[in-house]
Each structure stands twice: as structure tokens, then as C-alpha cells.
JSON list of C-alpha atoms in Angstrom, two decimals:
[
{"chain": "V", "resi": 14, "resn": "GLY", "atom": "CA", "xyz": [-9.06, -64.38, -6.96]},
{"chain": "V", "resi": 15, "resn": "ALA", "atom": "CA", "xyz": [-5.53, -62.99, -7.10]},
{"chain": "V", "resi": 16, "resn": "VAL", "atom": "CA", "xyz": [-5.78, -60.68, -4.13]},
{"chain": "V", "resi": 17, "resn": "VAL", "atom": "CA", "xyz": [-2.72, -59.03, -2.62]},
{"chain": "V", "resi": 18, "resn": "SER", "atom": "CA", "xyz": [-2.82, -57.33, 0.76]},
{"chain": "V", "resi": 19, "resn": "GLN", "atom": "CA", "xyz": [-0.43, -54.95, 2.45]},
{"chain": "V", "resi": 20, "resn": "HIS", "atom": "CA", "xyz": [-0.04, -54.12, 6.10]},
{"chain": "V", "resi": 21, "resn": "PRO", "atom": "CA", "xyz": [-0.05, -51.53, 7.46]},
{"chain": "V", "resi": 22, "resn": "SER", "atom": "CA", "xyz": [-1.93, -49.26, 5.08]},
{"chain": "V", "resi": 23, "resn": "ARG", "atom": "CA", "xyz": [-0.52, -46.21, 6.78]},
{"chain": "V", "resi": 24, "resn": "VAL", "atom": "CA", "xyz": [2.38, -45.70, 9.18]},
{"chain": "V", "resi": 25, "resn": "ILE", "atom": "CA", "xyz": [3.96, -42.69, 10.82]},
{"chain": "V", "resi": 26, "resn": "CYS", "atom": "CA", "xyz": [7.33, -43.08, 12.48]},
{"chain": "V", "resi": 27, "resn": "LYS", "atom": "CA", "xyz": [10.12, -41.02, 13.95]},
{"chain": "V", "resi": 28, "resn": "SER", "atom": "CA", "xyz": [13.34, -40.41, 12.08]},
{"chain": "V", "resi": 29, "resn": "GLY", "atom": "CA", "xyz": [15.93, -43.10, 12.82]},
{"chain": "V", "resi": 30, "resn": "THR", "atom": "CA", "xyz": [13.48, -45.90, 13.49]},
{"chain": "V", "resi": 31, "resn": "SER", "atom": "CA", "xyz": [12.83, -48.92, 11.27]},
{"chain": "V", "resi": 32, "resn": "VAL", "atom": "CA", "xyz": [9.52, -49.80, 9.69]},
{"chain": "V", "resi": 33, "resn": "LYS", "atom": "CA", "xyz": [8.39, -53.15, 8.34]},
{"chain": "V", "resi": 34, "resn": "ILE", "atom": "CA", "xyz": [5.76, -53.45, 5.60]},
{"chain": "V", "resi": 35, "resn": "GLU", "atom": "CA", "xyz": [4.17, -56.80, 4.80]},
{"chain": "V", "resi": 36, "resn": "CYS", "atom": "CA", "xyz": [2.87, -57.95, 1.45]},
{"chain": "V", "resi": 37, "resn": "ARG", "atom": "CA", "xyz": [0.75, -61.08, 1.24]},
{"chain": "V", "resi": 38, "resn": "SER", "atom": "CA", "xyz": [-0.79, -62.99, -1.62]},
{"chain": "V", "resi": 39, "resn": "LEU", "atom": "CA", "xyz": [-4.07, -64.20, -0.17]},
{"chain": "V", "resi": 40, "resn": "ASP", "atom": "CA", "xyz": [-5.29, -66.80, -2.62]},
{"chain": "V", "resi": 41, "resn": "PHE", "atom": "CA", "xyz": [-2.32, -67.79, -4.71]},
{"chain": "V", "resi": 42, "resn": "GLN", "atom": "CA", "xyz": [1.34, -68.63, -4.41]},
{"chain": "V", "resi": 43, "resn": "ALA", "atom": "CA", "xyz": [3.58, -65.80, -5.50]},
{"chain": "V", "resi": 44, "resn": "THR", "atom": "CA", "xyz": [6.86, -67.02, -6.88]},
{"chain": "V", "resi": 45, "resn": "THR", "atom": "CA", "xyz": [7.95, -63.45, -7.42]},
{"chain": "V", "resi": 46, "resn": "MET", "atom": "CA", "xyz": [7.06, -60.26, -5.63]},
{"chain": "V", "resi": 47, "resn": "PHE", "atom": "CA", "xyz": [7.94, -56.71, -6.56]},
{"chain": "V", "resi": 48, "resn": "TRP", "atom": "CA", "xyz": [8.30, -53.58, -4.48]},
{"chain": "V", "resi": 49, "resn": "TYR", "atom": "CA", "xyz": [7.57, -50.18, -5.96]},
{"chain": "V", "resi": 50, "resn": "ARG", "atom": "CA", "xyz": [7.85, -46.68, -4.65]},
{"chain": "V", "resi": 51, "resn": "GLN", "atom": "CA", "xyz": [5.58, -43.88, -5.79]},
{"chain": "V", "resi": 52, "resn": "PHE", "atom": "CA", "xyz": [6.38, -40.25, -5.18]},
{"chain": "V", "resi": 53, "resn": "PRO", "atom": "CA", "xyz": [3.56, -37.69, -5.13]},
{"chain": "V", "resi": 54, "resn": "LYS", "atom": "CA", "xyz": [2.15, -37.14, -8.61]},
{"chain": "V", "resi": 55, "resn": "LYS", "atom": "CA", "xyz": [4.76, -39.44, -10.07]},
{"chain": "V", "resi": 56, "resn": "SER", "atom": "CA", "xyz": [4.85, -42.84, -11.65]},
{"chain": "V", "resi": 57, "resn": "LEU", "atom": "CA", "xyz": [5.78, -46.07, -9.92]},
{"chain": "V", "resi": 58, "resn": "MET", "atom": "CA", "xyz": [9.47, -46.80, -9.60]},
{"chain": "V", "resi": 59, "resn": "LEU", "atom": "CA", "xyz": [10.50, -50.42, -9.28]},
{"chain": "V", "resi": 60, "resn": "MET", "atom": "CA", "xyz": [12.75, -50.81, -6.26]},
{"chain": "V", "resi": 61, "resn": "ALA", "atom": "CA", "xyz": [13.43, -54.53, -6.20]},
{"chain": "V", "resi": 62, "resn": "THR", "atom": "CA", "xyz": [12.34, -57.96, -7.32]},
{"chain": "V", "resi": 63, "resn": "SER", "atom": "CA", "xyz": [12.27, -60.82, -4.87]},
{"chain": "V", "resi": 64, "resn": "ASN", "atom": "CA", "xyz": [11.96, -64.51, -5.52]},
{"chain": "V", "resi": 65, "resn": "GLU", "atom": "CA", "xyz": [10.94, -66.85, -2.75]},
{"chain": "V", "resi": 66, "resn": "GLY", "atom": "CA", "xyz": [13.93, -68.23, -0.91]},
{"chain": "V", "resi": 67, "resn": "SER", "atom": "CA", "xyz": [16.57, -66.13, -2.61]},
{"chain": "V", "resi": 68, "resn": "LYS", "atom": "CA", "xyz": [18.05, -62.67, -2.29]},
{"chain": "V", "resi": 69, "resn": "ALA", "atom": "CA", "xyz": [16.21, -59.75, -3.78]},
{"chain": "V", "resi": 70, "resn": "THR", "atom": "CA", "xyz": [17.46, -58.05, -6.91]},
{"chain": "V", "resi": 71, "resn": "TYR", "atom": "CA", "xyz": [17.63, -54.31, -6.44]},
{"chain": "V", "resi": 72, "resn": "GLU", "atom": "CA", "xyz": [17.27, -51.71, -9.14]},
{"chain": "V", "resi": 73, "resn": "GLN", "atom": "CA", "xyz": [20.08, -49.29, -9.75]},
{"chain": "V", "resi": 74, "resn": "GLY", "atom": "CA", "xyz": [20.18, -46.52, -7.18]},
{"chain": "V", "resi": 75, "resn": "VAL", "atom": "CA", "xyz": [18.20, -48.39, -4.53]},
{"chain": "V", "resi": 76, "resn": "GLU", "atom": "CA", "xyz": [20.16, -48.97, -1.32]},
{"chain": "V", "resi": 77, "resn": "LYS", "atom": "CA", "xyz": [19.82, -52.63, -0.40]},
{"chain": "V", "resi": 78, "resn": "ASP", "atom": "CA", "xyz": [21.07, -52.04, 3.14]},
{"chain": "V", "resi": 79, "resn": "LYS", "atom": "CA", "xyz": [18.40, -49.42, 3.67]},
{"chain": "V", "resi": 80, "resn": "PHE", "atom": "CA", "xyz": [15.51, -51.27, 2.10]},
{"chain": "V", "resi": 81, "resn": "LEU", "atom": "CA", "xyz": [15.70, -54.84, 3.35]},
{"chain": "V", "resi": 82, "resn": "ILE", "atom": "CA", "xyz": [13.51, -57.32, 1.52]},
{"chain": "V", "resi": 83, "resn": "ASN", "atom": "CA", "xyz": [12.67, -60.79, 2.73]},
{"chain": "V", "resi": 84, "resn": "HIS", "atom": "CA", "xyz": [10.59, -63.28, 0.76]},
{"chain": "V", "resi": 85, "resn": "ALA", "atom": "CA", "xyz": [10.48, -66.17, 3.19]},
{"chain": "V", "resi": 86, "resn": "SER", "atom": "CA", "xyz": [7.43, -67.94, 1.83]},
{"chain": "V", "resi": 87, "resn": "LEU", "atom": "CA", "xyz": [5.35, -68.14, -1.32]},
{"chain": "V", "resi": 88, "resn": "THR", "atom": "CA", "xyz": [2.72, -65.88, 0.19]},
{"chain": "V", "resi": 89, "resn": "LEU", "atom": "CA", "xyz": [4.70, -63.29, 2.14]},
{"chain": "V", "resi": 90, "resn": "SER", "atom": "CA", "xyz": [7.31, -60.68, 1.36]},
{"chain": "V", "resi": 91, "resn": "THR", "atom": "CA", "xyz": [8.43, -57.94, 3.73]},
{"chain": "V", "resi": 92, "resn": "LEU", "atom": "CA", "xyz": [10.09, -54.60, 3.11]},
{"chain": "V", "resi": 93, "resn": "THR", "atom": "CA", "xyz": [11.93, -53.06, 6.06]},
{"chain": "V", "resi": 94, "resn": "VAL", "atom": "CA", "xyz": [12.94, -49.43, 5.80]},
{"chain": "V", "resi": 95, "resn": "THR", "atom": "CA", "xyz": [15.88, -49.17, 8.18]},
{"chain": "V", "resi": 96, "resn": "SER", "atom": "CA", "xyz": [16.86, -45.97, 9.97]},
{"chain": "V", "resi": 97, "resn": "ALA", "atom": "CA", "xyz": [14.09, -44.11, 8.20]},
{"chain": "V", "resi": 98, "resn": "HIS", "atom": "CA", "xyz": [14.47, -40.44, 7.34]},
{"chain": "V", "resi": 99, "resn": "PRO", "atom": "CA", "xyz": [11.94, -37.88, 6.11]},
{"chain": "V", "resi": 100, "resn": "GLU", "atom": "CA", "xyz": [13.10, -38.37, 2.50]},
{"chain": "V", "resi": 101, "resn": "ASP", "atom": "CA", "xyz": [11.95, -41.99, 2.76]},
{"chain": "V", "resi": 102, "resn": "SER", "atom": "CA", "xyz": [8.38, -40.79, 3.14]},
{"chain": "V", "resi": 103, "resn": "SER", "atom": "CA", "xyz": [6.47, -42.19, 0.20]},
{"chain": "V", "resi": 104, "resn": "PHE", "atom": "CA", "xyz": [3.77, -44.58, -0.98]},
{"chain": "V", "resi": 105, "resn": "TYR", "atom": "CA", "xyz": [5.13, -48.11, -1.18]},
{"chain": "V", "resi": 106, "resn": "ILE", "atom": "CA", "xyz": [3.30, -50.64, -3.32]},
{"chain": "V", "resi": 107, "resn": "CYS", "atom": "CA", "xyz": [3.96, -54.34, -3.69]},
{"chain": "V", "resi": 108, "resn": "SER", "atom": "CA", "xyz": [2.85, -56.67, -6.42]},
{"chain": "V", "resi": 109, "resn": "ALA", "atom": "CA", "xyz": [2.93, -60.41, -6.90]},
{"chain": "V", "resi": 110, "resn": "ARG", "atom": "CA", "xyz": [3.20, -62.69, -9.87]},
{"chain": "V", "resi": 111, "resn": "THR", "atom": "CA", "xyz": [1.75, -66.16, -9.94]},
{"chain": "V", "resi": 112, "resn": "GLY", "atom": "CA", "xyz": [4.22, -67.80, -12.27]},
{"chain": "V", "resi": 113, "resn": "THR", "atom": "CA", "xyz": [1.98, -70.81, -12.65]},
{"chain": "V", "resi": 114, "resn": "GLY", "atom": "CA", "xyz": [-1.40, -71.71, -13.96]},
{"chain": "V", "resi": 115, "resn": "GLY", "atom": "CA", "xyz": [-3.17, -69.88, -16.72]},
{"chain": "V", "resi": 116, "resn": "ALA", "atom": "CA", "xyz": [-2.16, -66.34, -15.81]},
{"chain": "V", "resi": 117, "resn": "PRO", "atom": "CA", "xyz": [0.18, -64.62, -18.26]},
{"chain": "V", "resi": 118, "resn": "ARG", "atom": "CA", "xyz": [3.78, -64.73, -17.17]},
{"chain": "V", "resi": 119, "resn": "ASN", "atom": "CA", "xyz": [3.97, -60.97, -16.82]},
{"chain": "V", "resi": 120, "resn": "GLU", "atom": "CA", "xyz": [0.67, -60.33, -15.09]},
{"chain": "V", "resi": 121, "resn": "GLN", "atom": "CA", "xyz": [1.12, -58.78, -11.69]},
{"chain": "V", "resi": 122, "resn": "PHE", "atom": "CA", "xyz": [-1.43, -58.21, -8.97]},
{"chain": "V", "resi": 123, "resn": "PHE", "atom": "CA", "xyz": [-0.96, -55.13, -6.87]},
{"chain": "V", "resi": 124, "resn": "GLY", "atom": "CA", "xyz": [-1.47, -54.49, -3.20]},
{"chain": "V", "resi": 125, "resn": "PRO", "atom": "CA", "xyz": [-3.32, -51.40, -1.98]},
{"chain": "V", "resi": 126, "resn": "GLY", "atom": "CA", "xyz": [-0.11, -49.66, -0.92]},
{"chain": "V", "resi": 127, "resn": "THR", "atom": "CA", "xyz": [1.38, -48.37, 2.33]},
{"chain": "V", "resi": 128, "resn": "ARG", "atom": "CA", "xyz": [1.71, -44.67, 3.04]},
{"chain": "V", "resi": 129, "resn": "LEU", "atom": "CA", "xyz": [4.90, -44.08, 5.06]},
{"chain": "V", "resi": 130, "resn": "THR", "atom": "CA", "xyz": [5.45, -40.76, 6.76]},
{"chain": "V", "resi": 131, "resn": "VAL", "atom": "CA", "xyz": [8.73, -40.18, 8.58]},
{"chain": "V", "resi": 132, "resn": "LEU", "atom": "CA", "xyz": [8.75, -37.25, 10.98]},
{"chain": "L", "resi": 20, "resn": "ALA", "atom": "CA", "xyz": [14.70, -51.93, -23.81]},
{"chain": "L", "resi": 21, "resn": "GLN", "atom": "CA", "xyz": [11.16, -50.68, -23.39]},
{"chain": "L", "resi": 22, "resn": "SER", "atom": "CA", "xyz": [9.51, -47.41, -22.55]},
{"chain": "L", "resi": 23, "resn": "VAL", "atom": "CA", "xyz": [6.10, -45.83, -22.34]},
{"chain": "L", "resi": 24, "resn": "THR", "atom": "CA", "xyz": [5.06, -42.27, -23.08]},
{"chain": "L", "resi": 25, "resn": "GLN", "atom": "CA", "xyz": [1.74, -40.97, -21.86]},
{"chain": "L", "resi": 26, "resn": "LEU", "atom": "CA", "xyz": [1.21, -37.91, -23.95]},
{"chain": "L", "resi": 27, "resn": "ASP", "atom": "CA", "xyz": [-0.98, -35.97, -21.52]},
{"chain": "L", "resi": 28, "resn": "SER", "atom": "CA", "xyz": [-0.26, -35.50, -17.84]},
{"chain": "L", "resi": 29, "resn": "HIS", "atom": "CA", "xyz": [-3.78, -34.19, -17.23]},
{"chain": "L", "resi": 30, "resn": "VAL", "atom": "CA", "xyz": [-7.04, -34.65, -19.14]},
{"chain": "L", "resi": 31, "resn": "SER", "atom": "CA", "xyz": [-10.26, -32.95, -18.18]},
{"chain": "L", "resi": 32, "resn": "VAL", "atom": "CA", "xyz": [-13.64, -33.97, -19.63]},
{"chain": "L", "resi": 33, "resn": "SER", "atom": "CA", "xyz": [-17.26, -33.25, -18.87]},
{"chain": "L", "resi": 34, "resn": "GLU", "atom": "CA", "xyz": [-19.42, -36.01, -17.47]},
{"chain": "L", "resi": 35, "resn": "GLY", "atom": "CA", "xyz": [-21.08, -37.93, -20.28]},
{"chain": "L", "resi": 36, "resn": "THR", "atom": "CA", "xyz": [-18.49, -37.01, -22.92]},
{"chain": "L", "resi": 37, "resn": "PRO", "atom": "CA", "xyz": [-15.88, -39.36, -24.42]},
{"chain": "L", "resi": 38, "resn": "VAL", "atom": "CA", "xyz": [-12.54, -40.06, -22.79]},
{"chain": "L", "resi": 39, "resn": "LEU", "atom": "CA", "xyz": [-9.26, -40.46, -24.67]},
{"chain": "L", "resi": 40, "resn": "LEU", "atom": "CA", "xyz": [-6.01, -41.12, -22.81]},
{"chain": "L", "resi": 41, "resn": "ARG", "atom": "CA", "xyz": [-3.05, -41.46, -25.13]},
{"chain": "L", "resi": 42, "resn": "CYS", "atom": "CA", "xyz": [-0.14, -43.87, -24.80]},
{"chain": "L", "resi": 43, "resn": "ASN", "atom": "CA", "xyz": [2.79, -44.66, -27.07]},
{"chain": "L", "resi": 44, "resn": "TYR", "atom": "CA", "xyz": [5.23, -47.43, -26.36]},
{"chain": "L", "resi": 45, "resn": "SER", "atom": "CA", "xyz": [8.64, -48.62, -27.41]},
{"chain": "L", "resi": 46, "resn": "SER", "atom": "CA", "xyz": [9.72, -52.21, -26.98]},
{"chain": "L", "resi": 47, "resn": "SER", "atom": "CA", "xyz": [12.46, -54.45, -28.32]},
{"chain": "L", "resi": 48, "resn": "TYR", "atom": "CA", "xyz": [10.19, -57.43, -27.82]},
{"chain": "L", "resi": 49, "resn": "SER", "atom": "CA", "xyz": [6.67, -58.23, -28.80]},
{"chain": "L", "resi": 50, "resn": "PRO", "atom": "CA", "xyz": [4.99, -56.36, -25.97]},
{"chain": "L", "resi": 51, "resn": "SER", "atom": "CA", "xyz": [2.20, -56.93, -23.57]},
{"chain": "L", "resi": 52, "resn": "LEU", "atom": "CA", "xyz": [0.40, -53.71, -22.72]},
{"chain": "L", "resi": 53, "resn": "PHE", "atom": "CA", "xyz": [-1.74, -52.82, -19.76]},
{"chain": "L", "resi": 54, "resn": "TRP", "atom": "CA", "xyz": [-3.78, -49.93, -18.46]},
{"chain": "L", "resi": 55, "resn": "TYR", "atom": "CA", "xyz": [-4.10, -49.55, -14.70]},
{"chain": "L", "resi": 56, "resn": "VAL", "atom": "CA", "xyz": [-6.22, -47.09, -12.73]},
{"chain": "L", "resi": 57, "resn": "GLN", "atom": "CA", "xyz": [-5.31, -45.68, -9.34]},
{"chain": "L", "resi": 58, "resn": "HIS", "atom": "CA", "xyz": [-7.77, -43.80, -7.16]},
{"chain": "L", "resi": 59, "resn": "PRO", "atom": "CA", "xyz": [-6.33, -41.45, -4.51]},
{"chain": "L", "resi": 60, "resn": "ASN", "atom": "CA", "xyz": [-4.30, -43.31, -1.88]},
{"chain": "L", "resi": 61, "resn": "LYS", "atom": "CA", "xyz": [-5.35, -46.63, -3.36]},
{"chain": "L", "resi": 62, "resn": "GLY", "atom": "CA", "xyz": [-3.53, -49.45, -5.08]},
{"chain": "L", "resi": 63, "resn": "LEU", "atom": "CA", "xyz": [-3.57, -50.16, -8.76]},
{"chain": "L", "resi": 64, "resn": "GLN", "atom": "CA", "xyz": [-6.48, -51.83, -10.47]},
{"chain": "L", "resi": 65, "resn": "LEU", "atom": "CA", "xyz": [-6.08, -53.51, -13.83]},
{"chain": "L", "resi": 66, "resn": "LEU", "atom": "CA", "xyz": [-8.45, -52.03, -16.42]},
{"chain": "L", "resi": 67, "resn": "LEU", "atom": "CA", "xyz": [-7.43, -54.11, -19.40]},
{"chain": "L", "resi": 68, "resn": "LYS", "atom": "CA", "xyz": [-4.52, -55.87, -21.03]},
{"chain": "L", "resi": 69, "resn": "TYR", "atom": "CA", "xyz": [-3.27, -56.71, -24.51]},
{"chain": "L", "resi": 70, "resn": "THR", "atom": "CA", "xyz": [-1.29, -59.93, -24.88]},
{"chain": "L", "resi": 71, "resn": "SER", "atom": "CA", "xyz": [-1.09, -60.49, -28.66]},
{"chain": "L", "resi": 72, "resn": "ALA", "atom": "CA", "xyz": [-4.66, -61.66, -29.16]},
{"chain": "L", "resi": 73, "resn": "ALA", "atom": "CA", "xyz": [-7.33, -59.29, -30.47]},
{"chain": "L", "resi": 74, "resn": "THR", "atom": "CA", "xyz": [-6.02, -55.78, -31.08]},
{"chain": "L", "resi": 75, "resn": "LEU", "atom": "CA", "xyz": [-9.17, -54.17, -29.66]},
{"chain": "L", "resi": 76, "resn": "VAL", "atom": "CA", "xyz": [-9.28, -54.94, -25.99]},
{"chain": "L", "resi": 77, "resn": "LYS", "atom": "CA", "xyz": [-12.31, -54.41, -23.81]},
{"chain": "L", "resi": 78, "resn": "GLY", "atom": "CA", "xyz": [-11.83, -53.84, -20.12]},
{"chain": "L", "resi": 79, "resn": "ILE", "atom": "CA", "xyz": [-13.83, -53.11, -17.03]},
{"chain": "L", "resi": 80, "resn": "ASN", "atom": "CA", "xyz": [-16.11, -50.12, -16.45]},
{"chain": "L", "resi": 81, "resn": "GLY", "atom": "CA", "xyz": [-16.69, -49.55, -20.18]},
{"chain": "L", "resi": 82, "resn": "PHE", "atom": "CA", "xyz": [-13.05, -48.83, -21.06]},
{"chain": "L", "resi": 83, "resn": "GLU", "atom": "CA", "xyz": [-11.35, -50.19, -24.13]},
{"chain": "L", "resi": 84, "resn": "ALA", "atom": "CA", "xyz": [-8.02, -49.79, -25.90]},
{"chain": "L", "resi": 85, "resn": "GLU", "atom": "CA", "xyz": [-6.73, -50.54, -29.36]},
{"chain": "L", "resi": 86, "resn": "PHE", "atom": "CA", "xyz": [-3.25, -51.88, -30.03]},
{"chain": "L", "resi": 87, "resn": "LYS", "atom": "CA", "xyz": [-1.85, -50.27, -33.18]},
{"chain": "L", "resi": 88, "resn": "LYS", "atom": "CA", "xyz": [1.54, -51.70, -34.02]},
{"chain": "L", "resi": 89, "resn": "SER", "atom": "CA", "xyz": [2.12, -49.35, -36.95]},
{"chain": "L", "resi": 90, "resn": "GLU", "atom": "CA", "xyz": [1.63, -46.35, -34.68]},
{"chain": "L", "resi": 91, "resn": "THR", "atom": "CA", "xyz": [3.14, -48.00, -31.55]},
{"chain": "L", "resi": 92, "resn": "SER", "atom": "CA", "xyz": [0.11, -46.78, -29.68]},
{"chain": "L", "resi": 93, "resn": "PHE", "atom": "CA", "xyz": [-2.29, -48.18, -27.12]},
{"chain": "L", "resi": 94, "resn": "HIS", "atom": "CA", "xyz": [-4.77, -45.39, -26.43]},
{"chain": "L", "resi": 95, "resn": "LEU", "atom": "CA", "xyz": [-7.47, -45.84, -23.77]},
{"chain": "L", "resi": 96, "resn": "THR", "atom": "CA", "xyz": [-11.02, -44.76, -24.56]},
{"chain": "L", "resi": 97, "resn": "LYS", "atom": "CA", "xyz": [-14.45, -44.69, -23.02]},
{"chain": "L", "resi": 98, "resn": "PRO", "atom": "CA", "xyz": [-17.61, -43.46, -24.78]},
{"chain": "L", "resi": 99, "resn": "SER", "atom": "CA", "xyz": [-19.08, -41.61, -21.82]},
{"chain": "L", "resi": 100, "resn": "ALA", "atom": "CA", "xyz": [-17.23, -40.40, -18.74]},
{"chain": "L", "resi": 101, "resn": "HIS", "atom": "CA", "xyz": [-18.63, -40.91, -15.28]},
{"chain": "L", "resi": 102, "resn": "MET", "atom": "CA", "xyz": [-17.71, -38.98, -12.16]},
{"chain": "L", "resi": 103, "resn": "SER", "atom": "CA", "xyz": [-16.26, -42.14, -10.65]},
{"chain": "L", "resi": 104, "resn": "ASP", "atom": "CA", "xyz": [-13.74, -42.34, -13.51]},
{"chain": "L", "resi": 105, "resn": "ALA", "atom": "CA", "xyz": [-11.76, -39.45, -12.03]},
{"chain": "L", "resi": 106, "resn": "ALA", "atom": "CA", "xyz": [-8.40, -41.00, -11.12]},
{"chain": "L", "resi": 107, "resn": "GLU", "atom": "CA", "xyz": [-4.82, -41.49, -12.26]},
{"chain": "L", "resi": 108, "resn": "TYR", "atom": "CA", "xyz": [-4.30, -43.83, -15.22]},
{"chain": "L", "resi": 109, "resn": "PHE", "atom": "CA", "xyz": [-1.08, -45.63, -16.03]},
{"chain": "L", "resi": 110, "resn": "CYS", "atom": "CA", "xyz": [-0.08, -47.23, -19.31]},
{"chain": "L", "resi": 111, "resn": "VAL", "atom": "CA", "xyz": [2.32, -50.12, -18.79]},
{"chain": "L", "resi": 112, "resn": "VAL", "atom": "CA", "xyz": [4.47, -52.22, -21.12]},
{"chain": "L", "resi": 113, "resn": "SER", "atom": "CA", "xyz": [6.15, -55.55, -20.57]},
{"chain": "L", "resi": 114, "resn": "PRO", "atom": "CA", "xyz": [7.78, -58.14, -22.80]},
{"chain": "L", "resi": 115, "resn": "SER", "atom": "CA", "xyz": [5.33, -60.94, -23.52]},
{"chain": "L", "resi": 116, "resn": "GLY", "atom": "CA", "xyz": [7.82, -63.63, -24.38]},
{"chain": "L", "resi": 117, "resn": "ALA", "atom": "CA", "xyz": [10.23, -65.52, -22.21]},
{"chain": "L", "resi": 118, "resn": "GLY", "atom": "CA", "xyz": [12.70, -63.47, -20.24]},
{"chain": "L", "resi": 119, "resn": "SER", "atom": "CA", "xyz": [12.13, -60.36, -18.19]},
{"chain": "L", "resi": 120, "resn": "TYR", "atom": "CA", "xyz": [8.64, -59.82, -16.98]},
{"chain": "L", "resi": 121, "resn": "GLN", "atom": "CA", "xyz": [9.26, -56.46, -15.43]},
{"chain": "L", "resi": 122, "resn": "LEU", "atom": "CA", "xyz": [6.64, -53.80, -15.95]},
{"chain": "L", "resi": 123, "resn": "THR", "atom": "CA", "xyz": [7.60, -50.37, -17.20]},
{"chain": "L", "resi": 124, "resn": "PHE", "atom": "CA", "xyz": [5.14, -47.65, -16.19]},
{"chain": "L", "resi": 125, "resn": "GLY", "atom": "CA", "xyz": [4.28, -44.44, -17.95]},
{"chain": "L", "resi": 126, "resn": "LYS", "atom": "CA", "xyz": [4.21, -41.27, -15.89]},
{"chain": "L", "resi": 127, "resn": "GLY", "atom": "CA", "xyz": [0.48, -41.34, -15.57]},
{"chain": "L", "resi": 128, "resn": "THR", "atom": "CA", "xyz": [-2.44, -39.25, -16.78]},
{"chain": "L", "resi": 129, "resn": "LYS", "atom": "CA", "xyz": [-4.73, -37.63, -14.29]},
{"chain": "L", "resi": 130, "resn": "LEU", "atom": "CA", "xyz": [-8.33, -37.70, -15.48]},
{"chain": "L", "resi": 131, "resn": "SER", "atom": "CA", "xyz": [-10.68, -35.08, -14.11]},
{"chain": "L", "resi": 132, "resn": "VAL", "atom": "CA", "xyz": [-14.41, -35.33, -14.76]},
{"chain": "L", "resi": 133, "resn": "ILE", "atom": "CA", "xyz": [-16.42, -32.12, -14.59]},
{"chain": "L", "resi": 134, "resn": "PRO", "atom": "CA", "xyz": [-20.08, -32.38, -13.53]}
]
């Protein structure tokens, strides 16, 4: 159980275009989803926290107008990178938290990640 | 506030020898601690977690870690390295009580296994 998927796994786009990344919890309801960014050979940086049906909370330094997050249902969150530029190229990883049942409150389940390359 | 320090950015061991990946933490709250593994271009897989039960935690693939409050450490060990263990390992801390459940990641330790 507790599987999180991401789509697409890899995307290449031209500078100035927008890219949408989906994160789905496949076998549980995710009250909260998180979006991370990972630079090459670096740790994960939390970008934002989203709760179903409400606005995402962005970490300091993350542009909310550039990285649009929508958490429309308990199983789906989307990250849209708007007007992408080469510096947005990175590995984006989502995670989901159950919030219910026997799982610890702070246990997160991670998706496999999306490699974004902006030309 | 909480933070994690992984003391080695790169560890190299020979296949069949023990593995030790070091992690120290700092937390204002009683922490939960995790070790995750990431293979190249893959997502994160939970190896093990400490959530205030037994201080010696056994995880998957033969890994284990010991929570030492007096040393604020949570080092990851394995008796005998396998080639498939080569990956990036992250030590993670989070408050275990009510309140924020955000995870704070260490910078990672790359484990290389030499045949």
C-alpha cells in the first residue's frame, strides 16, 4: 500500500512554455501533499505544502506565481511550472501524507520524481 | 527548529564489508527520524524510521540504525555491503508530536560499493 505516482517521469520543454506535473496517491487519500525540488548532487528542498481544497503554502524564496500548485482532490495534486526557463531544470518530487489511520502523522510516501529539462 | 547533519558526503566500501553512514540531528521537539535511499533518477524509498519506540530500529535490506539521544545521533549501519546498496542515502528529521510534520533532509551521503 501507500503508493504515490508521478506523471510524466521525464519531460523536455522549450523555454517560455508551461509544464504540468501530476502527483497521485493510488491507494490512499492524501490530506496533504508536498512538492520538493532536488538539484544535482543536492538534498531535497521543500517547495510547498498543499492541503486538499485550500491554497498551497510556499516556502520562503519559492515563487508562487511561477510554481502553481493545485490540490483539487484527495488523490491528486498538480505542479505547473509556468514560463519555464533553463534554471527551472531539476528533479521534482512529490510526497503524500495520509493523515488518517494507523500511519504516523509525519510519515510521507514519495513519488518516483519527474525530471524536467528546459531547453 | 530542527536540522540534520550527515557527516560524510561520500562513503566507499568494499562489497561484503560493513557500512556506516553517520547522521546527527538537532530538534526542539521529540523527533522522529528516518533514513531514505535514492537510486539514480529514482524516488525515495524508506529504509527505516524511529518514532520513540525501540532505540534500535531494523529496516529493509539488512539496514539498521540506533537512536542515541545523548549523542543526538542516528547512524545507519549494515553488516555486509552489497553492490545493490550503492545509492544516495538521506537522514531525515521531523517532529513526532502535534504540530508541524515537515521533514528536514540532510544533504545526503553517496555510498559506493567496490567489487
